[in-house]
């Protein structure tokens, strides 16, 4: 669900967040309109508003784990976790975490990848939200959900700054988990 469908319709923060995201045509390959959030991070007010909207949503949901997907989920997840009193769990690409890990493979539109998490980072019964910058097909978020659920967590929702509306109908591949999105991609 888009934030504008959940009580934030007409909220000027959403427009400012959208406008702070730079579009880079034909990156990383022809035909892709890359949604560059680094410009959002440079805009203090838009960046704060982004985090604040997520904090307001999750503050009273008894969330104990905010899991951020590498790498852009790391930019929003820790601030949300601190504000709501949850721990932050990084979900990393292969061979980035020291120690024992569990992993989940997933398919991309251009290949395959894997997410890893430290064994013991999440306890059975903990309530989690997964954070990333963008959802298109849902493959990465689906892998994150599976990884957390294998560790015994209850994934309450996935949260993304940007969501491709044509691709997220029916929660994409999120096994029915709710999806909360702030803005649509800029063209």
PDB file of C-alpha atoms in Angstrom, residues 116 123 180:
ATOM      1  CA  UNK A 116      22.868 -13.555   4.576  1.00  0.00           C
ATOM      2  CA  UNK A 123      15.055 -14.817  18.076  1.00  0.00           C
ATOM      3  CA  UNK A 180       4.213  -0.031   2.743  1.00  0.00           C
TER       4      UNK A 180
END
